[in-house]
Structure formats: structure tokens, C-alpha cells
PDB file of C-alpha atoms in Angstrom:
ATOM      1  CA  LYS A   1      10.356 -11.194 -10.434  1.00 57.00           C
ATOM      2  CA  ASN A   2       9.181 -10.715  -6.639  1.00 55.00           C
ATOM      3  CA  GLN A   3       6.101 -12.803  -5.802  1.00 84.00           C
ATOM      4  CA  VAL A   4       3.908 -12.524  -2.908  1.00 92.00           C
ATOM      5  CA  GLU A   5       0.700 -14.994  -3.285  1.00 93.00           C
ATOM      6  CA  GLN A   6      -2.155 -14.970  -0.877  1.00 95.00           C
ATOM      7  CA  SER A   7      -4.619 -17.558   0.203  1.00 95.00           C
ATOM      8  CA  PRO A   8      -7.960 -18.098   0.359  1.00 96.00           C
ATOM      9  CA  GLN A   9      -8.909 -15.404  -1.920  1.00 94.00           C
ATOM     10  CA  SER A  10     -11.770 -14.638   0.478  1.00 96.00           C
ATOM     11  CA  LEU A  11     -13.719 -16.200   3.102  1.00 96.00           C
ATOM     12  CA  ILE A  12     -16.652 -15.626   5.482  1.00 97.00           C
ATOM     13  CA  ILE A  13     -16.955 -16.150   8.890  1.00 97.00           C
ATOM     14  CA  LEU A  14     -19.560 -15.767  11.814  1.00 97.00           C
ATOM     15  CA  GLU A  15     -18.849 -13.335  14.312  1.00 97.00           C
ATOM     16  CA  GLY A  16     -16.831 -14.334  16.853  1.00 97.00           C
ATOM     17  CA  LYS A  17     -14.968 -17.207  15.217  1.00 97.00           C
ATOM     18  CA  ASN A  18     -11.354 -17.350  14.455  1.00 97.00           C
ATOM     19  CA  CYS A  19      -9.695 -17.258  10.999  1.00 97.00           C
ATOM     20  CA  THR A  20      -6.026 -17.833   9.367  1.00 98.00           C
ATOM     21  CA  LEU A  21      -5.000 -16.077   6.443  1.00 98.00           C
ATOM     22  CA  GLN A  22      -1.935 -17.423   4.328  1.00 98.00           C
ATOM     23  CA  CYS A  23       0.852 -15.677   2.373  1.00 97.00           C
ATOM     24  CA  ASN A  24       3.794 -17.320   0.535  1.00 95.00           C
ATOM     25  CA  TYR A  25       6.470 -15.103  -0.767  1.00 92.00           C
ATOM     26  CA  THR A  26       9.278 -15.652  -2.914  1.00 89.00           C
ATOM     27  CA  VAL A  27      11.288 -12.077  -2.125  1.00 78.00           C
ATOM     28  CA  SER A  28      14.705 -13.084  -0.801  1.00 76.00           C
ATOM     29  CA  PRO A  29      16.141 -11.581   1.100  1.00 78.00           C
ATOM     30  CA  PHE A  30      13.650  -9.289   2.441  1.00 78.00           C
ATOM     31  CA  SER A  31      14.026  -6.280   5.068  1.00 77.00           C
ATOM     32  CA  ASN A  32      10.353  -6.872   6.295  1.00 84.00           C
ATOM     33  CA  LEU A  33       6.682  -8.405   5.873  1.00 89.00           C
ATOM     34  CA  ARG A  34       3.587  -6.441   6.946  1.00 91.00           C
ATOM     35  CA  TRP A  35       0.236  -7.301   6.967  1.00 95.00           C
ATOM     36  CA  TYR A  36      -2.289  -4.706   5.918  1.00 94.00           C
ATOM     37  CA  LYS A  37      -5.587  -4.068   6.287  1.00 95.00           C
ATOM     38  CA  GLN A  38      -7.616  -2.371   3.765  1.00 92.00           C
ATOM     39  CA  ASP A  39     -11.233  -0.915   4.378  1.00 91.00           C
ATOM     40  CA  THR A  40     -13.163  -1.160   0.955  1.00 86.00           C
ATOM     41  CA  GLY A  41     -12.774   2.555  -0.995  1.00 81.00           C
ATOM     42  CA  ARG A  42      -9.846   3.037   1.610  1.00 85.00           C
ATOM     43  CA  GLY A  43      -5.779   3.150   1.714  1.00 88.00           C
ATOM     44  CA  PRO A  44      -4.019   0.223   3.379  1.00 90.00           C
ATOM     45  CA  VAL A  45      -3.358   0.436   7.442  1.00 90.00           C
ATOM     46  CA  SER A  46      -0.546  -1.485   8.613  1.00 88.00           C
ATOM     47  CA  LEU A  47      -1.496  -3.891  11.627  1.00 93.00           C
ATOM     48  CA  THR A  48       1.913  -5.895  11.815  1.00 92.00           C
ATOM     49  CA  ILE A  49       5.451  -5.533  10.466  1.00 88.00           C
ATOM     50  CA  MET A  50       7.917  -8.118  11.138  1.00 88.00           C
ATOM     51  CA  THR A  51      11.664  -8.387  10.254  1.00 85.00           C
ATOM     52  CA  PHE A  52      13.029 -11.960   8.528  1.00 80.00           C
ATOM     53  CA  SER A  53      14.536 -12.458  12.085  1.00 85.00           C
ATOM     54  CA  GLU A  54      11.002 -12.268  14.022  1.00 89.00           C
ATOM     55  CA  ASN A  55       8.547 -15.095  14.283  1.00 92.00           C
ATOM     56  CA  THR A  56       5.550 -13.242  15.720  1.00 95.00           C
ATOM     57  CA  LYS A  57       3.844 -10.063  16.235  1.00 94.00           C
ATOM     58  CA  SER A  58       0.931  -9.272  17.605  1.00 94.00           C
ATOM     59  CA  ASN A  59      -1.517  -6.029  17.405  1.00 93.00           C
ATOM     60  CA  GLY A  60      -4.723  -6.711  19.622  1.00 95.00           C
ATOM     61  CA  ARG A  61      -6.919  -9.572  18.226  1.00 96.00           C
ATOM     62  CA  TYR A  62      -4.289  -9.779  15.443  1.00 97.00           C
ATOM     63  CA  THR A  63      -1.535 -11.868  15.209  1.00 97.00           C
ATOM     64  CA  ALA A  64       0.843 -12.586  12.501  1.00 97.00           C
ATOM     65  CA  THR A  65       3.481 -15.789  11.955  1.00 97.00           C
ATOM     66  CA  LEU A  66       6.595 -15.410  10.019  1.00 94.00           C
ATOM     67  CA  ASP A  67       8.928 -19.006   8.957  1.00 92.00           C
ATOM     68  CA  ALA A  68      11.835 -17.340   7.129  1.00 87.00           C
ATOM     69  CA  ASP A  69      12.756 -20.913   5.934  1.00 89.00           C
ATOM     70  CA  THR A  70       9.592 -22.045   4.114  1.00 92.00           C
ATOM     71  CA  LYS A  71       8.839 -18.276   3.019  1.00 91.00           C
ATOM     72  CA  GLN A  72       5.299 -18.405   4.677  1.00 95.00           C
ATOM     73  CA  SER A  73       3.510 -15.897   6.901  1.00 96.00           C
ATOM     74  CA  SER A  74       0.301 -15.966   8.285  1.00 98.00           C
ATOM     75  CA  LEU A  75      -2.486 -13.752  10.100  1.00 98.00           C
ATOM     76  CA  HIS A  76      -4.494 -14.978  12.586  1.00 98.00           C
ATOM     77  CA  ILE A  77      -7.455 -13.040  13.944  1.00 97.00           C
ATOM     78  CA  THR A  78      -9.189 -13.990  16.918  1.00 97.00           C
ATOM     79  CA  ALA A  79     -13.012 -13.801  18.013  1.00 97.00           C
ATOM     80  CA  SER A  80     -13.610 -11.619  15.107  1.00 97.00           C
ATOM     81  CA  GLN A  81     -15.856  -8.767  14.678  1.00 97.00           C
ATOM     82  CA  LEU A  82     -18.007  -7.377  12.094  1.00 97.00           C
ATOM     83  CA  SER A  83     -15.602  -4.364  11.866  1.00 96.00           C
ATOM     84  CA  ASP A  84     -12.872  -6.979  10.536  1.00 97.00           C
ATOM     85  CA  SER A  85     -14.756  -7.189   7.216  1.00 97.00           C
ATOM     86  CA  ALA A  86     -11.793  -6.015   5.153  1.00 96.00           C
ATOM     87  CA  SER A  87      -9.244  -7.030   2.321  1.00 95.00           C
ATOM     88  CA  TYR A  88      -5.919  -8.185   4.362  1.00 97.00           C
ATOM     89  CA  ILE A  89      -2.691  -7.772   1.836  1.00 95.00           C
ATOM     90  CA  CYS A  90       0.574  -9.643   2.438  1.00 95.00           C
ATOM     91  CA  VAL A  91       3.340  -6.764   1.853  1.00 91.00           C
ATOM     92  CA  VAL A  92       7.262  -7.469   1.397  1.00 88.00           C
ATOM     93  CA  THR A  93       9.729  -4.977   1.433  1.00 82.00           C
ATOM     94  CA  PRO A  94      12.910  -6.085  -0.622  1.00 76.00           C
ATOM     95  CA  PRO A  95      16.203  -4.591   1.151  1.00 73.00           C
ATOM     96  CA  GLY A  96      17.283  -1.162  -0.256  1.00 67.00           C
ATOM     97  CA  ASP A  97      16.760   2.328   1.256  1.00 52.00           C
ATOM     98  CA  ASP A  98      13.566   2.738  -1.410  1.00 56.00           C
ATOM     99  CA  TYR A  99      11.734   0.097   0.317  1.00 61.00           C
ATOM    100  CA  LYS A 100       9.784  -0.504  -2.547  1.00 72.00           C
ATOM    101  CA  LEU A 101       6.518  -2.484  -1.390  1.00 80.00           C
ATOM    102  CA  SER A 102       5.651  -6.034  -3.082  1.00 85.00           C
ATOM    103  CA  PHE A 103       1.672  -6.632  -2.373  1.00 89.00           C
ATOM    104  CA  GLY A 104      -0.065  -9.537  -2.418  1.00 92.00           C
ATOM    105  CA  ALA A 105      -3.473  -9.432  -3.674  1.00 91.00           C
ATOM    106  CA  GLY A 106      -5.086  -9.587  -0.510  1.00 94.00           C
ATOM    107  CA  THR A 107      -7.846 -12.105   1.131  1.00 96.00           C
ATOM    108  CA  THR A 108     -11.240 -10.681   1.412  1.00 96.00           C
ATOM    109  CA  VAL A 109     -12.614 -11.480   4.724  1.00 97.00           C
ATOM    110  CA  THR A 110     -16.444 -10.871   5.317  1.00 97.00           C
ATOM    111  CA  VAL A 111     -17.657 -11.358   9.023  1.00 97.00           C
ATOM    112  CA  ARG A 112     -21.100 -12.168   9.371  1.00 96.00           C
ATOM    113  CA  ALA A 113     -23.262 -11.451  12.727  1.00 95.00           C
TER     114      ALA A 113
ATOM    115  CA  GLU B   1      -3.059  11.966  14.587  1.00 71.00           C
ATOM    116  CA  PRO B   2      -1.887  13.801  11.340  1.00 75.00           C
ATOM    117  CA  GLU B   3      -2.670  11.865   8.089  1.00 88.00           C
ATOM    118  CA  VAL B   4      -1.860  11.211   4.489  1.00 93.00           C
ATOM    119  CA  THR B   5      -4.724  13.590   2.553  1.00 94.00           C
ATOM    120  CA  GLN B   6      -5.712  13.101  -0.851  1.00 96.00           C
ATOM    121  CA  THR B   7      -7.871  15.272  -3.262  1.00 95.00           C
ATOM    122  CA  PRO B   8      -9.755  14.464  -4.928  1.00 95.00           C
ATOM    123  CA  SER B   9     -11.500  11.877  -3.779  1.00 94.00           C
ATOM    124  CA  HIS B  10     -13.355  10.934  -7.349  1.00 95.00           C
ATOM    125  CA  GLN B  11     -12.078  12.142 -10.577  1.00 96.00           C
ATOM    126  CA  VAL B  12     -13.719  11.705 -13.853  1.00 97.00           C
ATOM    127  CA  THR B  13     -12.224  12.634 -16.861  1.00 97.00           C
ATOM    128  CA  GLN B  14     -12.411  11.957 -20.947  1.00 97.00           C
ATOM    129  CA  MET B  15      -9.568   9.897 -22.243  1.00 97.00           C
ATOM    130  CA  GLY B  16      -6.913  11.886 -23.605  1.00 96.00           C
ATOM    131  CA  GLN B  17      -7.193  14.762 -21.175  1.00 97.00           C
ATOM    132  CA  GLU B  18      -4.545  15.761 -18.509  1.00 97.00           C
ATOM    133  CA  VAL B  19      -5.315  14.849 -14.706  1.00 97.00           C
ATOM    134  CA  ILE B  20      -3.170  15.888 -11.600  1.00 97.00           C
ATOM    135  CA  LEU B  21      -4.068  14.130  -8.509  1.00 97.00           C
ATOM    136  CA  ARG B  22      -3.047  15.674  -4.988  1.00 97.00           C
ATOM    137  CA  CYS B  23      -1.732  14.337  -1.989  1.00 97.00           C
ATOM    138  CA  VAL B  24      -0.323  16.168   1.402  1.00 96.00           C
ATOM    139  CA  PRO B  25       1.771  13.498   3.062  1.00 94.00           C
ATOM    140  CA  ILE B  26       2.339  13.670   6.691  1.00 91.00           C
ATOM    141  CA  SER B  27       4.397  16.713   7.976  1.00 87.00           C
ATOM    142  CA  ASN B  28       7.945  15.581   8.470  1.00 83.00           C
ATOM    143  CA  HIS B  29       8.051  12.524   6.077  1.00 88.00           C
ATOM    144  CA  LEU B  30      10.682  12.953   3.599  1.00 86.00           C
ATOM    145  CA  TYR B  31       9.828   9.439   1.496  1.00 89.00           C
ATOM    146  CA  PHE B  32       6.857   9.866  -0.734  1.00 93.00           C
ATOM    147  CA  TYR B  33       5.336   7.059  -3.092  1.00 94.00           C
ATOM    148  CA  TRP B  34       2.488   6.841  -5.183  1.00 96.00           C
ATOM    149  CA  TYR B  35       0.372   3.098  -6.288  1.00 95.00           C
ATOM    150  CA  ARG B  36      -2.652   2.468  -7.945  1.00 95.00           C
ATOM    151  CA  GLN B  37      -4.718  -0.360  -7.244  1.00 92.00           C
ATOM    152  CA  ILE B  38      -7.424  -1.200 -10.577  1.00 93.00           C
ATOM    153  CA  LEU B  39     -10.398  -2.260  -9.715  1.00 89.00           C
ATOM    154  CA  GLY B  40     -10.293  -6.135  -8.202  1.00 85.00           C
ATOM    155  CA  GLN B  41      -6.294  -6.350  -8.768  1.00 88.00           C
ATOM    156  CA  LYS B  42      -3.370  -6.034  -6.404  1.00 89.00           C
ATOM    157  CA  VAL B  43      -1.802  -3.051  -5.260  1.00 90.00           C
ATOM    158  CA  GLU B  44       0.684  -1.677  -7.699  1.00 91.00           C
ATOM    159  CA  PHE B  45       3.792   0.382  -6.880  1.00 90.00           C
ATOM    160  CA  LEU B  46       4.376   3.351  -9.514  1.00 94.00           C
ATOM    161  CA  VAL B  47       7.203   5.505  -8.390  1.00 94.00           C
ATOM    162  CA  SER B  48       9.046   6.663  -5.152  1.00 92.00           C
ATOM    163  CA  PHE B  49      10.149  10.089  -4.517  1.00 92.00           C
ATOM    164  CA  TYR B  50      12.827  11.481  -2.055  1.00 89.00           C
ATOM    165  CA  ASN B  51      15.064  14.585  -2.093  1.00 86.00           C
ATOM    166  CA  ASN B  52      13.101  16.325  -4.688  1.00 88.00           C
ATOM    167  CA  GLU B  53      13.969  13.354  -7.176  1.00 91.00           C
ATOM    168  CA  ILE B  54      12.417   9.978  -8.233  1.00 93.00           C
ATOM    169  CA  SER B  55      14.304   7.581  -6.827  1.00 89.00           C
ATOM    170  CA  GLU B  56      12.788   4.627  -8.597  1.00 88.00           C
ATOM    171  CA  LYS B  57       9.929   3.949 -10.766  1.00 90.00           C
ATOM    172  CA  SER B  58       8.305   1.000 -12.375  1.00 90.00           C
ATOM    173  CA  GLU B  59       7.551   0.257 -15.763  1.00 90.00           C
ATOM    174  CA  ILE B  60       3.923   1.614 -15.332  1.00 92.00           C
ATOM    175  CA  PHE B  61       5.420   5.016 -14.881  1.00 94.00           C
ATOM    176  CA  ASP B  62       5.900   5.761 -18.079  1.00 93.00           C
ATOM    177  CA  ASP B  63       6.282   9.091 -20.055  1.00 94.00           C
ATOM    178  CA  GLN B  64       2.749   9.934 -19.371  1.00 95.00           C
ATOM    179  CA  PHE B  65       3.546  10.199 -15.952  1.00 96.00           C
ATOM    180  CA  SER B  66       4.975  12.623 -13.546  1.00 96.00           C
ATOM    181  CA  VAL B  67       5.669  13.581 -10.310  1.00 96.00           C
ATOM    182  CA  GLU B  68       6.261  16.591  -8.437  1.00 94.00           C
ATOM    183  CA  ARG B  69       6.326  18.413  -5.326  1.00 91.00           C
ATOM    184  CA  PRO B  70       5.872  21.642  -5.851  1.00 85.00           C
ATOM    185  CA  ASP B  71       5.462  23.539  -2.416  1.00 85.00           C
ATOM    186  CA  GLY B  72       7.079  21.402   0.171  1.00 78.00           C
ATOM    187  CA  SER B  73       3.828  20.164   1.340  1.00 86.00           C
ATOM    188  CA  ASN B  74       2.020  19.060  -1.673  1.00 92.00           C
ATOM    189  CA  PHE B  75       3.055  15.557  -3.812  1.00 95.00           C
ATOM    190  CA  THR B  76       1.221  15.516  -6.723  1.00 96.00           C
ATOM    191  CA  LEU B  77       0.684  12.869  -9.924  1.00 97.00           C
ATOM    192  CA  LYS B  78       0.201  13.689 -13.079  1.00 97.00           C
ATOM    193  CA  ILE B  79      -1.286  11.827 -16.210  1.00 97.00           C
ATOM    194  CA  ARG B  80      -0.392  13.945 -19.462  1.00 95.00           C
ATOM    195  CA  SER B  81      -2.927  12.150 -21.722  1.00 94.00           C
ATOM    196  CA  THR B  82      -4.981   9.613 -19.822  1.00 96.00           C
ATOM    197  CA  LYS B  83      -5.895   6.329 -20.991  1.00 96.00           C
ATOM    198  CA  LEU B  84      -9.423   4.051 -20.317  1.00 96.00           C
ATOM    199  CA  GLU B  85      -6.718   1.489 -18.747  1.00 95.00           C
ATOM    200  CA  ASP B  86      -5.647   4.086 -15.997  1.00 97.00           C
ATOM    201  CA  SER B  87      -8.725   3.938 -14.589  1.00 97.00           C
ATOM    202  CA  ALA B  88      -7.858   2.846 -11.150  1.00 96.00           C
ATOM    203  CA  MET B  89      -7.575   3.778  -7.278  1.00 95.00           C
ATOM    204  CA  TYR B  90      -4.564   5.810  -6.667  1.00 96.00           C
ATOM    205  CA  PHE B  91      -2.664   5.542  -3.472  1.00 95.00           C
ATOM    206  CA  CYS B  92      -0.104   8.189  -2.043  1.00 96.00           C
ATOM    207  CA  ALA B  93       1.825   6.944   0.957  1.00 94.00           C
ATOM    208  CA  SER B  94       4.618   8.772   2.853  1.00 92.00           C
ATOM    209  CA  ARG B  95       7.121   7.201   5.300  1.00 87.00           C
ATOM    210  CA  PRO B  96       9.343   9.008   7.608  1.00 82.00           C
ATOM    211  CA  ILE B  97      13.133   8.443   7.884  1.00 74.00           C
ATOM    212  CA  PRO B  98      14.041   5.505  10.124  1.00 66.00           C
ATOM    213  CA  GLY B  99      14.973   6.521  13.676  1.00 59.00           C
ATOM    214  CA  THR B 100      13.927  10.261  13.241  1.00 55.00           C
ATOM    215  CA  SER B 101      10.209   9.941  13.720  1.00 49.00           C
ATOM    216  CA  GLY B 102       9.098   8.889  17.739  1.00 49.00           C
ATOM    217  CA  GLY B 103       5.708   9.307  18.728  1.00 48.00           C
ATOM    218  CA  ALA B 104       3.289   7.364  16.436  1.00 49.00           C
ATOM    219  CA  TYR B 105       5.131   6.868  13.534  1.00 50.00           C
ATOM    220  CA  VAL B 106       6.904   3.614  12.670  1.00 57.00           C
ATOM    221  CA  GLY B 107      10.275   4.768  10.962  1.00 59.00           C
ATOM    222  CA  ASP B 108       9.920   2.385   8.100  1.00 69.00           C
ATOM    223  CA  THR B 109       6.375   1.880   7.550  1.00 79.00           C
ATOM    224  CA  GLN B 110       4.484   3.937   4.459  1.00 86.00           C
ATOM    225  CA  TYR B 111       1.618   5.694   5.867  1.00 89.00           C
ATOM    226  CA  PHE B 112      -1.513   5.271   2.861  1.00 92.00           C
ATOM    227  CA  GLY B 113      -3.739   7.801   2.281  1.00 94.00           C
ATOM    228  CA  PRO B 114      -7.591   7.244   1.619  1.00 92.00           C
ATOM    229  CA  GLY B 115      -7.151   7.336  -2.300  1.00 94.00           C
ATOM    230  CA  THR B 116      -8.312   8.989  -5.319  1.00 96.00           C
ATOM    231  CA  ARG B 117     -10.723   6.919  -7.703  1.00 95.00           C
ATOM    232  CA  LEU B 118      -9.764   8.165 -11.335  1.00 97.00           C
ATOM    233  CA  THR B 119     -12.288   7.254 -13.874  1.00 97.00           C
ATOM    234  CA  VAL B 120     -11.718   7.726 -17.494  1.00 97.00           C
ATOM    235  CA  LEU B 121     -14.397   8.012 -19.826  1.00 96.00           C
TER     236      LEU B 121
END
């Protein structure tokens, strides 16, 4: 069964600081790996998407990395803002036309002033 | 920029009742999905739909569930006889065919709606 594990479960950081979230997966092979941001009570919104051959992808202050050999990905948030408070979800897509997504449980980030 | 919309935002129902959750996918998207998220848990895939038929479904999607695209714009999820454990956020998502969308949409990304919170009493 496909597994996507994320750590930490939650973290609190001060505004302006950086943080890094981890994702370990066992989905293999996979089509792509995404990081989604989910605000409370809202649907997930795609931040980054990487194929298995990509090592890094940036979207503003968000930088995702991927190590396909160790099956690990990370999401780095630079100079955090209050609006970064959300759940960040690692999502892996197995090969196939249907793009059935395997979701991690997410890391809840709280940014405090 | 068009978005996936869902109605209602919150639905409260009695156990055993039927509910229909509605979604309007992004225009010109052809792949549609339903997911659910029980409070405090991860998002779970329910079903995918393409070309007017179910293409894949999870173990959760049993005979109590059905999906329909009744009129070319709406995409609905019906739960025939709700149970307490059906209480969750239900998300609809749509995806364009890769390479066909252009503009702001990435071809193989699923775009999620805001969700419907279903509460079964």
C-alpha cells in the first residue's frame, strides 16, 4: 500500500524565521510529488510539483527538494509570514492515467508574530 | 481565474438520509474527483470520473456512494443512506488534460474546491 509520511506533525515558528518540513514516501515508481497548502476549512492548493527527475522547485518563499534515491522530499519556507499558517501536505502521484493522489497527513505550521 | 466551486458549504443531515453534494468543476476540465477528509485525518481519495464514467474508486466508495455529471457542468456525489462516520469534509477536484489547458492551469495538477462539511447526526 502506498505510504506518505510527514514530519513533524506540527510546528510553531516566529514570523520571519525559516522552517523545513519533511516527507518520506514509499510510493514507487511515482509520476510526481506535490506539496499542497491547506488553509483551515479550505481545499488544498498546489504549491510545487516535481517529477522524479527533478531535485528542487521553488514557488516564491517555498522551496521543495526531492531525493528519489532515499525517497525523501522537503519543503522549506523562507522568511515566514503570518499567512503561512496552514497545513502543508505532501502528495505523491503513482503512475497511471488517473492520477489518484496519495496524501500525507500534513504538517500544521503556526506562525506567530 | 475560474475556480472549482462546491455547494453547500455545510450540510447537516440525519443518519439514514440521502445527501447530494454538488460541485462545479473548472470549465474545460475533463477529469473529476471526490475526496474526503475526516476531522484531524488525512485527505482520502474516493473516486475519479472521466468521460462520463467512473475510472477508479477506493474501498471507501461502496454502494452507498454514487457520482453523476447530470448536465455537463455539475458533478455530484450522492450518499444514499448516511452514517455517522460519513461526517467529514468532502472535496471536489478537477484536472485538465495535460498539454491542452495553457493559461494558468498546469496540465496534471488537480484543482480543489473549498469543500463541503457534512455533519451526520
